[in-house]
Amino acid sequence: MTTRRRLPLLAAAFLPLRPDSARAQAMGDATGTLGRILRSGLVRVGVWLEAPPWGSYDHDGTPDGAEVALARLLARDLGVRLRLQRLAVRDRIPALEEDRVDILAALVPVMSATSRRVAFASPHGELTVAVATRRDSAVRSLADLAGRRVALPDNTFAAEEARIRLPPDTTQLLMPDLIACIDAATRGRVDAAISYGWLLRDLSLSRPELDIEQRFTLTHAHHALAVRLGDADLLRFLNTLLYLRGADGTLAEIHERYLRGTPAVAPVFR
Amino acid sequence: MRDVTRRALLATIAALPLSPAAATPLRIPTLRALRAGLDLDGTATAYRDAANGLAGMAVEVGALIADGLGVVLNLVPTSAARAVEDLRAGSFDLLLNAPPLTIEAAREVLFADPYAALDLAVIAPSRLPLSSAAALAGRRVAALGGRAMQLLASRAPIDRMEVQALPDLSAIAAALAEARVDAAIVTSPMASRIATLNPAMEVKLTLGTVWLAPACRFGDHDLLQAVNTLLYIARQEGRMQLLHQAYYERALPRPPFF
């Protein structure tokens, strides 16, 4: 082979690839997981479907909830297909670390311990886990629940938090859902119910005749999308998306649809 | 002949821009000058002043970033059509007036925090009745071509409009003046400039907020962090609000969470 023949091959080897479309060219720049998502046309989002109203199923058995809606928005804005990966509560962080998912939209609370393992996007929501009792109840604090019967909504973040924080000699009764817990408390079958602040506020407005009120907050947390540590391009894309979707009202619509009311402004951080 | 071909090919290879994947991230401690791309679009964002110097909000933002980094600011001219490609090809390291912040553009570059909040405005001859975005249906509408077009999709009935993508402000102003289009959708500084050039034109309605932000290449997170920190300090000190008021004659709103 002559030098002249070899040179075009050499040149071709050094030439940058010329993708067929502008979209493909744009994809080439992003690094890490964002680059992979854009090149493959698929994003794998880990969701927790035992956490209504953030993650559950609709009447047809299709995944639904505020975090699921956000996952669908993510895929749409990335311009790629969505693969929802159902995760158990304790499997959320390992699934991200082990590269089984690209992003967690799974009600991951922003906590210092977790921030050593994942990178959080700007928080997009908050949740308060509260203890509710009848109005004449003597329960005023966590310590007052010692030796009492407390209703926990099964398979929820609220129940997870309650299990960690309730005094050890509390009798924990798992109920099928949030309303069943409230019902048990109003009927006096339990001394207190674990619930969410948004639900108790909603009930106080829509059903003022119900003998139930929020006694104290068990825990309050902001939650955020999470990506692997070091995935800075993806993290910045998510923060940009949250910024724009916060500004155009899309996040507020999701909040209104699943949680009612206007979302509180989350703390600013990068 | 063989030597000529060989030299030509080697020169071609040498002239090729580095592929973005091979480019190394900018190192702030060794930086001596900030090469910042500027699209001199003739609006309050970037224009030539009476003394033929460069002025505008983007120029001020470039100056405060370079000053904060303690380096010289080297402004590199670019255009709306080429800006993103020039940034990615390494012609400069920071794009001062990047395309408006959209999800689509965020797939191509790293956006820093916004420094300006403008309106997306519909400008048309005063006699033309246009009271809503829906009234644009069936009209010939001019807009800036390229990535700025991404703003239109969610805000105007583009599938029912005859959209003409034009390269710059002067082309849009000419199309309006010559009645080649019924209206134009542009950012508020561009609309103000067109109305100044042609008093028969007026802003009919606005289609929401447009955020302007500097942009870096993917991977340049040290630079991004430095830019965001300096923009944050400028907001905390009130300098950004003063500049925004001075150039755009409107307050810089508190941005949504980011």
PDB file of C-alpha atoms in Angstrom, chain A residues 8-127:
ATOM      1  CA  PRO A   8      -6.692   8.861   3.676  1.00  0.00           C
ATOM      2  CA  LEU A   9      -7.115   5.924   6.046  1.00  0.00           C
ATOM      3  CA  LEU A  10      -4.917   7.660   8.571  1.00  0.00           C
ATOM      4  CA  ALA A  11      -6.880  10.850   8.155  1.00  0.00           C
ATOM      5  CA  ALA A  12     -10.121   8.961   8.559  1.00  0.00           C
ATOM      6  CA  ALA A  13      -8.844   7.502  11.808  1.00  0.00           C
ATOM      7  CA  PHE A  14      -8.207  10.979  13.194  1.00  0.00           C
ATOM      8  CA  LEU A  15     -11.339  12.565  11.856  1.00  0.00           C
ATOM      9  CA  PRO A  16     -14.064  13.016  14.425  1.00  0.00           C
ATOM     10  CA  LEU A  17     -17.128  10.951  13.738  1.00  0.00           C
ATOM     11  CA  ARG A  18     -19.736  12.821  11.783  1.00  0.00           C
ATOM     12  CA  PRO A  19     -23.086  11.648  13.080  1.00  0.00           C
ATOM     13  CA  ASP A  20     -26.004  11.640  10.711  1.00  0.00           C
ATOM     14  CA  SER A  21     -28.116  14.059  12.634  1.00  0.00           C
ATOM     15  CA  ALA A  22     -27.633  17.177  14.666  1.00  0.00           C
ATOM     16  CA  ARG A  23     -29.251  15.366  17.563  1.00  0.00           C
ATOM     17  CA  ALA A  24     -26.648  12.627  17.486  1.00  0.00           C
ATOM     18  CA  GLN A  25     -23.885  15.207  17.359  1.00  0.00           C
ATOM     19  CA  ALA A  26     -25.333  17.003  20.364  1.00  0.00           C
ATOM     20  CA  MET A  27     -25.361  13.769  22.306  1.00  0.00           C
ATOM     21  CA  GLY A  28     -21.654  13.200  21.816  1.00  0.00           C
ATOM     22  CA  ASP A  29     -20.670  15.938  24.193  1.00  0.00           C
ATOM     23  CA  ALA A  30     -22.312  14.806  27.405  1.00  0.00           C
ATOM     24  CA  THR A  31     -20.182  12.669  29.687  1.00  0.00           C
ATOM     25  CA  GLY A  32     -21.000   9.876  32.106  1.00  0.00           C
ATOM     26  CA  THR A  33     -24.537   8.659  32.543  1.00  0.00           C
ATOM     27  CA  LEU A  34     -26.094  11.597  30.678  1.00  0.00           C
ATOM     28  CA  GLY A  35     -24.039  10.738  27.608  1.00  0.00           C
ATOM     29  CA  ARG A  36     -25.051   7.103  27.871  1.00  0.00           C
ATOM     30  CA  ILE A  37     -28.741   7.983  28.271  1.00  0.00           C
ATOM     31  CA  LEU A  38     -28.709  10.234  25.221  1.00  0.00           C
ATOM     32  CA  ARG A  39     -26.762   7.741  23.104  1.00  0.00           C
ATOM     33  CA  SER A  40     -28.885   4.746  24.054  1.00  0.00           C
ATOM     34  CA  GLY A  41     -32.203   6.604  23.959  1.00  0.00           C
ATOM     35  CA  LEU A  42     -33.224   5.046  27.267  1.00  0.00           C
ATOM     36  CA  VAL A  43     -33.305   6.286  30.845  1.00  0.00           C
ATOM     37  CA  ARG A  44     -33.726   3.878  33.751  1.00  0.00           C
ATOM     38  CA  VAL A  45     -35.482   5.564  36.640  1.00  0.00           C
ATOM     39  CA  GLY A  46     -35.803   3.821  39.992  1.00  0.00           C
ATOM     40  CA  VAL A  47     -39.164   4.347  41.679  1.00  0.00           C
ATOM     41  CA  TRP A  48     -40.674   3.200  44.951  1.00  0.00           C
ATOM     42  CA  LEU A  49     -44.234   2.097  44.303  1.00  0.00           C
ATOM     43  CA  GLU A  50     -45.245   1.447  47.889  1.00  0.00           C
ATOM     44  CA  ALA A  51     -45.277   5.114  48.824  1.00  0.00           C
ATOM     45  CA  PRO A  52     -48.615   6.659  47.897  1.00  0.00           C
ATOM     46  CA  PRO A  53     -49.258   9.350  46.803  1.00  0.00           C
ATOM     47  CA  TRP A  54     -45.654   9.629  45.521  1.00  0.00           C
ATOM     48  CA  GLY A  55     -45.444   6.145  44.096  1.00  0.00           C
ATOM     49  CA  SER A  56     -48.212   3.540  43.729  1.00  0.00           C
ATOM     50  CA  TYR A  57     -50.502   2.067  41.083  1.00  0.00           C
ATOM     51  CA  ASP A  58     -53.635   3.429  39.476  1.00  0.00           C
ATOM     52  CA  HIS A  59     -56.880   1.483  39.077  1.00  0.00           C
ATOM     53  CA  ASP A  60     -55.514  -0.286  35.985  1.00  0.00           C
ATOM     54  CA  GLY A  61     -52.361  -1.413  37.773  1.00  0.00           C
ATOM     55  CA  THR A  62     -50.150   1.131  35.988  1.00  0.00           C
ATOM     56  CA  PRO A  63     -47.464   2.824  38.077  1.00  0.00           C
ATOM     57  CA  ASP A  64     -48.681   6.219  39.204  1.00  0.00           C
ATOM     58  CA  GLY A  65     -47.884   8.932  41.721  1.00  0.00           C
ATOM     59  CA  ALA A  66     -46.029  12.229  41.980  1.00  0.00           C
ATOM     60  CA  GLU A  67     -42.568  10.681  41.625  1.00  0.00           C
ATOM     61  CA  VAL A  68     -43.705   8.478  38.745  1.00  0.00           C
ATOM     62  CA  ALA A  69     -45.093  11.575  37.009  1.00  0.00           C
ATOM     63  CA  LEU A  70     -41.736  13.268  37.513  1.00  0.00           C
ATOM     64  CA  ALA A  71     -39.947  10.228  36.053  1.00  0.00           C
ATOM     65  CA  ARG A  72     -42.172  10.438  32.966  1.00  0.00           C
ATOM     66  CA  LEU A  73     -41.415  14.154  32.680  1.00  0.00           C
ATOM     67  CA  LEU A  74     -37.675  13.420  32.918  1.00  0.00           C
ATOM     68  CA  ALA A  75     -37.811  10.934  30.064  1.00  0.00           C
ATOM     69  CA  ARG A  76     -39.881  13.291  27.935  1.00  0.00           C
ATOM     70  CA  ASP A  77     -37.481  16.178  28.515  1.00  0.00           C
ATOM     71  CA  LEU A  78     -34.459  13.986  27.870  1.00  0.00           C
ATOM     72  CA  GLY A  79     -36.126  12.902  24.645  1.00  0.00           C
ATOM     73  CA  VAL A  80     -35.644   9.213  25.450  1.00  0.00           C
ATOM     74  CA  ARG A  81     -37.682   6.139  26.401  1.00  0.00           C
ATOM     75  CA  LEU A  82     -38.409   5.501  30.057  1.00  0.00           C
ATOM     76  CA  ARG A  83     -37.796   2.265  31.886  1.00  0.00           C
ATOM     77  CA  LEU A  84     -39.359   2.418  35.328  1.00  0.00           C
ATOM     78  CA  GLN A  85     -37.476   0.164  37.720  1.00  0.00           C
ATOM     79  CA  ARG A  86     -39.539  -0.789  40.735  1.00  0.00           C
ATOM     80  CA  LEU A  87     -37.389  -0.779  43.857  1.00  0.00           C
ATOM     81  CA  ALA A  88     -37.948  -1.801  47.446  1.00  0.00           C
ATOM     82  CA  VAL A  89     -37.351   0.976  49.920  1.00  0.00           C
ATOM     83  CA  ARG A  90     -34.016  -0.372  51.141  1.00  0.00           C
ATOM     84  CA  ASP A  91     -32.843  -1.226  47.640  1.00  0.00           C
ATOM     85  CA  ARG A  92     -33.035   2.334  46.305  1.00  0.00           C
ATOM     86  CA  ILE A  93     -29.483   3.500  47.034  1.00  0.00           C
ATOM     87  CA  PRO A  94     -27.830   0.116  46.213  1.00  0.00           C
ATOM     88  CA  ALA A  95     -29.667   0.034  42.873  1.00  0.00           C
ATOM     89  CA  LEU A  96     -28.154   3.395  41.978  1.00  0.00           C
ATOM     90  CA  GLU A  97     -24.687   2.481  43.242  1.00  0.00           C
ATOM     91  CA  GLU A  98     -24.728  -0.815  41.349  1.00  0.00           C
ATOM     92  CA  ASP A  99     -25.761   0.916  38.091  1.00  0.00           C
ATOM     93  CA  ARG A 100     -29.111  -0.855  37.901  1.00  0.00           C
ATOM     94  CA  VAL A 101     -30.788   2.542  37.492  1.00  0.00           C
ATOM     95  CA  ASP A 102     -29.604   5.932  36.213  1.00  0.00           C
ATOM     96  CA  ILE A 103     -31.721   8.188  38.397  1.00  0.00           C
ATOM     97  CA  LEU A 104     -33.756   7.705  41.559  1.00  0.00           C
ATOM     98  CA  ALA A 105     -37.178   9.367  41.637  1.00  0.00           C
ATOM     99  CA  ALA A 106     -38.094   7.421  44.717  1.00  0.00           C
ATOM    100  CA  LEU A 107     -38.871   9.851  47.521  1.00  0.00           C
ATOM    101  CA  VAL A 108     -35.242   9.834  48.638  1.00  0.00           C
ATOM    102  CA  PRO A 109     -34.997  12.214  51.593  1.00  0.00           C
ATOM    103  CA  VAL A 110     -32.098  14.668  51.564  1.00  0.00           C
ATOM    104  CA  MET A 111     -30.112  13.518  54.561  1.00  0.00           C
ATOM    105  CA  SER A 112     -26.444  13.895  55.400  1.00  0.00           C
ATOM    106  CA  ALA A 113     -25.855  10.158  55.667  1.00  0.00           C
ATOM    107  CA  THR A 114     -27.312   9.575  52.188  1.00  0.00           C
ATOM    108  CA  SER A 115     -25.348  12.456  50.640  1.00  0.00           C
ATOM    109  CA  ARG A 116     -22.157  10.472  51.180  1.00  0.00           C
ATOM    110  CA  ARG A 117     -23.470   7.844  48.769  1.00  0.00           C
ATOM    111  CA  VAL A 118     -25.433   9.753  46.134  1.00  0.00           C
ATOM    112  CA  ALA A 119     -25.540  13.218  44.576  1.00  0.00           C
ATOM    113  CA  PHE A 120     -28.812  15.030  45.143  1.00  0.00           C
ATOM    114  CA  ALA A 121     -30.438  17.366  42.647  1.00  0.00           C
ATOM    115  CA  SER A 122     -32.241  20.441  43.931  1.00  0.00           C
ATOM    116  CA  PRO A 123     -35.059  19.255  46.201  1.00  0.00           C
ATOM    117  CA  HIS A 124     -38.404  19.214  44.431  1.00  0.00           C
ATOM    118  CA  GLY A 125     -40.660  18.423  47.364  1.00  0.00           C
ATOM    119  CA  GLU A 126     -41.041  18.037  51.046  1.00  0.00           C
ATOM    120  CA  LEU A 127     -42.962  15.773  53.312  1.00  0.00           C
TER     121      LEU A 127
END
